[in-house]
Coordinates of C-alpha atoms in Angstrom, one line a residue:
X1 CA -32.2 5.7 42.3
X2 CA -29.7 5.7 39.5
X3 CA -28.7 3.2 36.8
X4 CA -25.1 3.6 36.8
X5 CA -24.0 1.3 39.8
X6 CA -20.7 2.4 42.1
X7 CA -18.7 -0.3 40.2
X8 CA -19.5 1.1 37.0
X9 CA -18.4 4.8 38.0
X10 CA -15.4 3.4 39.3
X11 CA -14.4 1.5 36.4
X12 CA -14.6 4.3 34.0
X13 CA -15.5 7.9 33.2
X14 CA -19.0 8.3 33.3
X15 CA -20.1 9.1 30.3
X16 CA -18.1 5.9 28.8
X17 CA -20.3 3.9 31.7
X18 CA -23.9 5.6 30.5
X19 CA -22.9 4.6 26.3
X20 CA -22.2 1.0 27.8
X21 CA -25.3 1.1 30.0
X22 CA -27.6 2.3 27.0
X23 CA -25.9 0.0 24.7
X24 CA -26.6 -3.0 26.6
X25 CA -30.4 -1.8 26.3
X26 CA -30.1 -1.8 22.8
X27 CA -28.5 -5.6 22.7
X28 CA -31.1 -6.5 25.2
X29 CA -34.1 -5.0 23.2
X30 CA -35.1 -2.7 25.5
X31 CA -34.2 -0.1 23.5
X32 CA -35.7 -0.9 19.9
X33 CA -34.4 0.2 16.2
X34 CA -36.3 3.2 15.4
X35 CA -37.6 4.3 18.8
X36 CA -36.5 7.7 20.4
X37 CA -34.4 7.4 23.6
X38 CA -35.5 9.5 26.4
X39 CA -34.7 13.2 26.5
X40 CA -31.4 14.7 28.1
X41 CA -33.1 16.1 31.0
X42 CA -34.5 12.4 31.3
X43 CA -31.5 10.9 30.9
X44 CA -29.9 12.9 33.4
X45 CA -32.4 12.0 36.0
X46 CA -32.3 8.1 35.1
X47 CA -28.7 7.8 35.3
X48 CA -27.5 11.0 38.0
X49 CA -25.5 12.8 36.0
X50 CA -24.8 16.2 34.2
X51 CA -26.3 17.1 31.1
X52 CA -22.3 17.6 29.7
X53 CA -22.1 13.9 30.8
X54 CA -25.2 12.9 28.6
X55 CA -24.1 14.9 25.9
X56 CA -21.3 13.3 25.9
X57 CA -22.4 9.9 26.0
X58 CA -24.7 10.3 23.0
X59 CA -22.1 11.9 20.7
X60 CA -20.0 8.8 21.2
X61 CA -23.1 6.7 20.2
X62 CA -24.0 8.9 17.4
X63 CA -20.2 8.8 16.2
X64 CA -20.5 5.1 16.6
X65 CA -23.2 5.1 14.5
X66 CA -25.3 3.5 17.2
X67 CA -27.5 6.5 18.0
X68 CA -29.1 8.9 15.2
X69 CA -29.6 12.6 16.2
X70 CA -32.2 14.8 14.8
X71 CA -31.7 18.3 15.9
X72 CA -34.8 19.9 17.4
X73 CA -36.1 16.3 17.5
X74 CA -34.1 14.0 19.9
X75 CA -31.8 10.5 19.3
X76 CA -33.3 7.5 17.3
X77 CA -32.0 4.0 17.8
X78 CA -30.3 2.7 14.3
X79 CA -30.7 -0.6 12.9
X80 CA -28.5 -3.3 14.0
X81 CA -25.4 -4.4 11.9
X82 CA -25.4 -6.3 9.0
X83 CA -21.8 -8.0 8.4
X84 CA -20.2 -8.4 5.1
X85 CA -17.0 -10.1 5.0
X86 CA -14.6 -10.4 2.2
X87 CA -13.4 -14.0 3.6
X88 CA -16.2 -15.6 0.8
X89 CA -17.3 -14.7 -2.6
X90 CA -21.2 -14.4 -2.7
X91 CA -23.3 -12.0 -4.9
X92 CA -24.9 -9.4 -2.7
X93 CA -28.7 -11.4 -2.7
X94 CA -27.0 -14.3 -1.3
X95 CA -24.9 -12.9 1.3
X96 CA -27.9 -10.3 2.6
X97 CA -30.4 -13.1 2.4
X98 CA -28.2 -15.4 4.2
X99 CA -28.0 -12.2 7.1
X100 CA -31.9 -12.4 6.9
X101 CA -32.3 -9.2 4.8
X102 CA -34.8 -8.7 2.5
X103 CA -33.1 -7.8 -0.8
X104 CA -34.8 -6.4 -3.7
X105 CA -33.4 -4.5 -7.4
X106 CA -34.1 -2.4 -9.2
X107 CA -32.6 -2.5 -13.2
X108 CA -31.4 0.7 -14.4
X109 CA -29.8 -0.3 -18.0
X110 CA -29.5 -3.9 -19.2
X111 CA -27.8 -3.4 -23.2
X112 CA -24.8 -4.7 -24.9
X113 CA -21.6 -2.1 -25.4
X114 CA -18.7 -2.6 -27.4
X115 CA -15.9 -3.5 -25.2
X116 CA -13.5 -0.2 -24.7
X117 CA -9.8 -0.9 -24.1
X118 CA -10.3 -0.5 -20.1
X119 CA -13.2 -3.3 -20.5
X120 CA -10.9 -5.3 -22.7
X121 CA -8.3 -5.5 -20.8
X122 CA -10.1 -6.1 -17.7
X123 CA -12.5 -8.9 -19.2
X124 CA -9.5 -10.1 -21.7
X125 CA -11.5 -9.6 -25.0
X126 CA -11.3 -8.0 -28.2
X127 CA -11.7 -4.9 -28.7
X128 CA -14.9 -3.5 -29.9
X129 CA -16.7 -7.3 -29.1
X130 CA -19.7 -7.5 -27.2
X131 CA -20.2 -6.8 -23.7
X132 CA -23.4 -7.8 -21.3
X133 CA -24.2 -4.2 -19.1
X134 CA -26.3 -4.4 -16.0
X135 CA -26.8 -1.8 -14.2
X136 CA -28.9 -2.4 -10.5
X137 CA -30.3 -0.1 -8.1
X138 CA -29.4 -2.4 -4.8
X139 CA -32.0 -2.7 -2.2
X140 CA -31.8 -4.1 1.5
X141 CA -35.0 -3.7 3.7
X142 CA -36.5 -1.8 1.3
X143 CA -33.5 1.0 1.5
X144 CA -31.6 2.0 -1.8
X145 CA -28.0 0.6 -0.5
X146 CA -25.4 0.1 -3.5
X147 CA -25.4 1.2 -7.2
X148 CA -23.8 -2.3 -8.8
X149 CA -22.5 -1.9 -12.5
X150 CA -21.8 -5.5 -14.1
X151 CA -20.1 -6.3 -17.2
X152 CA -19.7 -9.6 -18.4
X153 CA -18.5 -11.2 -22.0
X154 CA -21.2 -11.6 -23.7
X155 CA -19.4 -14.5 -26.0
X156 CA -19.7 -16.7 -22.5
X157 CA -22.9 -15.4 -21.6
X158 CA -25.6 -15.2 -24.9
X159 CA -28.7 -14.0 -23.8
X160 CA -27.8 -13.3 -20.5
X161 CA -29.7 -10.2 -20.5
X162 CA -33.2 -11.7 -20.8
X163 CA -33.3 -12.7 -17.5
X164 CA -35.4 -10.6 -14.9
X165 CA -32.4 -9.6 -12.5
X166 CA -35.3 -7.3 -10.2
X167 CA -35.7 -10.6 -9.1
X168 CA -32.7 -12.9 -9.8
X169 CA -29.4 -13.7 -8.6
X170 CA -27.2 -12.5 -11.4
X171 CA -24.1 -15.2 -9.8
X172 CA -26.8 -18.0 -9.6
X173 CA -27.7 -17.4 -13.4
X174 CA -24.4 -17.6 -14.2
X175 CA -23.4 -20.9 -12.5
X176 CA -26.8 -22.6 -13.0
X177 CA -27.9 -21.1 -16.9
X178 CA -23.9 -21.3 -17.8
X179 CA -21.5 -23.3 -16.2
X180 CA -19.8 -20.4 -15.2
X181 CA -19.3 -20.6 -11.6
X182 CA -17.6 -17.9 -9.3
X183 CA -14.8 -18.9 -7.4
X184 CA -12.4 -16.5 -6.9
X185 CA -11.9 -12.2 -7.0
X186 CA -9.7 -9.5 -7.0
X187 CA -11.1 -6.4 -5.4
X188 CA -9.9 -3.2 -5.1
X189 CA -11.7 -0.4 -2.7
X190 CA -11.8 3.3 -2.1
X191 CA -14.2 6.3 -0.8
X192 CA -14.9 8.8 -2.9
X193 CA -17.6 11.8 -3.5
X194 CA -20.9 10.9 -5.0
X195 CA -22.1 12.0 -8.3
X196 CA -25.7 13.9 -8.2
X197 CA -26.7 11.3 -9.6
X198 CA -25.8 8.5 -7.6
X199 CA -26.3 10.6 -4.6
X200 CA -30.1 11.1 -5.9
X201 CA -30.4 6.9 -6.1
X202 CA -29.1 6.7 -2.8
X203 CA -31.0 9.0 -1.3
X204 CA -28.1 10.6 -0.1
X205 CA -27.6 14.3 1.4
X206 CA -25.2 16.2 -0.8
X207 CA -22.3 16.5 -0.4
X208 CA -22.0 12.6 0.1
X209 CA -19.2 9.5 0.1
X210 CA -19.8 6.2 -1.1
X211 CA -17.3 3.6 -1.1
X212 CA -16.5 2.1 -4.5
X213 CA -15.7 -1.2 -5.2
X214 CA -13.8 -2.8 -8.5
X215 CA -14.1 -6.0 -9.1
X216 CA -13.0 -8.8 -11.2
X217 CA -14.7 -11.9 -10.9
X218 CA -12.9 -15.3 -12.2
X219 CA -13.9 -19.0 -12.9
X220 CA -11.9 -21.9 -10.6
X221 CA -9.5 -22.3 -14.0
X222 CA -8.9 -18.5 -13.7
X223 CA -11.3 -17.1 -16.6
X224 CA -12.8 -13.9 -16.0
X225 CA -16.3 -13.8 -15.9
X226 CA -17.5 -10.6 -14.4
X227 CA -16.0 -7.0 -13.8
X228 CA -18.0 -4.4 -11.4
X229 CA -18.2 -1.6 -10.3
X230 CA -19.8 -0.7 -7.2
X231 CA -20.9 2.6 -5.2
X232 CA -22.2 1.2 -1.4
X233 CA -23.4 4.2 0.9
X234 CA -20.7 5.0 3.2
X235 CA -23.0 5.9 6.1
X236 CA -24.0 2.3 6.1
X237 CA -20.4 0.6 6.6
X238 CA -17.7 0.4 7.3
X239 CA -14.4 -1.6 7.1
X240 CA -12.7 -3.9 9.8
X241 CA -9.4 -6.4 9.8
X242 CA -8.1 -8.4 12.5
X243 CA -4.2 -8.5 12.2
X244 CA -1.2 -10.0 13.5
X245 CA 2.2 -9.7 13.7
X246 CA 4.2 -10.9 11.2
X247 CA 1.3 -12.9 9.2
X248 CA -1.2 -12.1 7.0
X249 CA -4.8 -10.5 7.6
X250 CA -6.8 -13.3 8.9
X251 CA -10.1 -11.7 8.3
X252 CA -10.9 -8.4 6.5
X253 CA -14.7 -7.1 5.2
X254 CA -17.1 -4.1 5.7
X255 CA -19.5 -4.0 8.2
X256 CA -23.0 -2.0 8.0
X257 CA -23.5 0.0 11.0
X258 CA -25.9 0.3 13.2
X259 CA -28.1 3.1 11.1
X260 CA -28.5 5.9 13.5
X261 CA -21.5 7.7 -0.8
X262 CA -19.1 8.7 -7.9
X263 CA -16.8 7.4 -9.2
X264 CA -16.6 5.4 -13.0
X265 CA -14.6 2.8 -13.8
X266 CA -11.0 3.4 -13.3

């Protein structure tokens, strides 16, 4: 007895018919995050097929990001998808913990710079006047995800960096502490090679792409509050739009995938 049913081999190539199969497991439960699928040799007795077919089938999961290989050692379910859209403007604590995620940070540099031309212009301060830097190690489930570089006038924002941001919304302290409440960005994104560094935080493989986000954050009355840079691991996401004809994008974000990455400010 097989699992692939006549109207299945029909329908489709085979392999297509065992990655829809194995995925269904996966939605089901029956196949958990984590947990080793069985062997080729297994699979090929489970579903009557070739081991070409099975190979195939996993390198389309694996490519999918559904399926994580380990040569010598066999496939590994990834974690399911986390969504993050670009339809809203939440910090990243707010969006992950609204996804169910446990999010944690880590503070690399909190200090006060003089504001360069780039960060003047981008900020629209003086030259030279004072300017709030965060720097955060991101963490989702316990996994180093993003490297997030803030900047933030520190005329609007006194003290700002005596808060315990391991812990604390950074967008929450800002509209609660300050009166300054998000409303509105401009973000620009591109993919790029990590640093050592950055690939060393991430716990990244080199050589490595992140995705790298710039970001000016304004108030409803169009004052900017926020510019940041971002480095987001590039093995966990990955973008998506939904389009029509002769309108605008309706919907556009990153997505995580399903878990079987430098660039400065510019």
């Amino acid at each position: 007895m097989t699992l692939l049913n006549e109207k299945s081999r029909a329908a489709k190539p085979l392999y297509e018919a065992m990655a829809d199969e194995l995925r269904e497991q996966m939605r089901s439960g029956h196949l958990q995050p984590g947990q080793r699928i069985p062997s080729e040799s297994e699979l090929c007795e489970l579903y009557g097929v070739g081991r070409n077919t099975v190979r195939h089938a996993i390198a389309d999961l694996t490519a999918q990001g559904y399926l994580r290989t380990l040569q010598g050692v066999g496939s590994f379910v990834t974690e399911p998808r986390v969504s993050k859209t670009a339809e809203y403007l939440l910090g990243f604590t707010q969006e992950m913990q609204m996804q169910g995620r446990q999010v944690a940070s880590r503070v690399l540099e909190a200090s006060l710079v003089p504001a360069d031309a780039f960060l003047a212009r981008r900020l629209q301060v003086q030259l030279g006047s004072p300017v709030a830097f965060l720097n955060r190690l991101r963490f989702m489930d316990g996994e180093p995800t993003a490297i997030e570089r803030a900047y933030l006038p520190h005329e609007l924002f006194p003290g700002i960096l005596e808060h315990d941001f391991a812990s604390t919304s950074l967008y929450q302290i800002l509209a609660d502490g300050y009166g300054q409440r998000p409303d509105h960005a401009e973000q620009e994104i591109e993919a790029s090679l990590a640093s050592d560094q950055v690939a060393e935080l991430l716990g990244l493989p080199q050589p490595a792409v992140v995705f790298v986000f710039h970001r000016e954050t304004r108030t409803a009355e169009g004052r900017v509050i926020e510019y940041v840079d971002s480095e987001v691991r590039a093995d966990h996401f990955r973008f998506y739009a939904n389009l029509k004809l002769h309108a605008p994008v309706q919907d556009f974000g990153f997505r995580r995938l399903p878990v079987p990455a430098g660039s400065g400010r510019g």
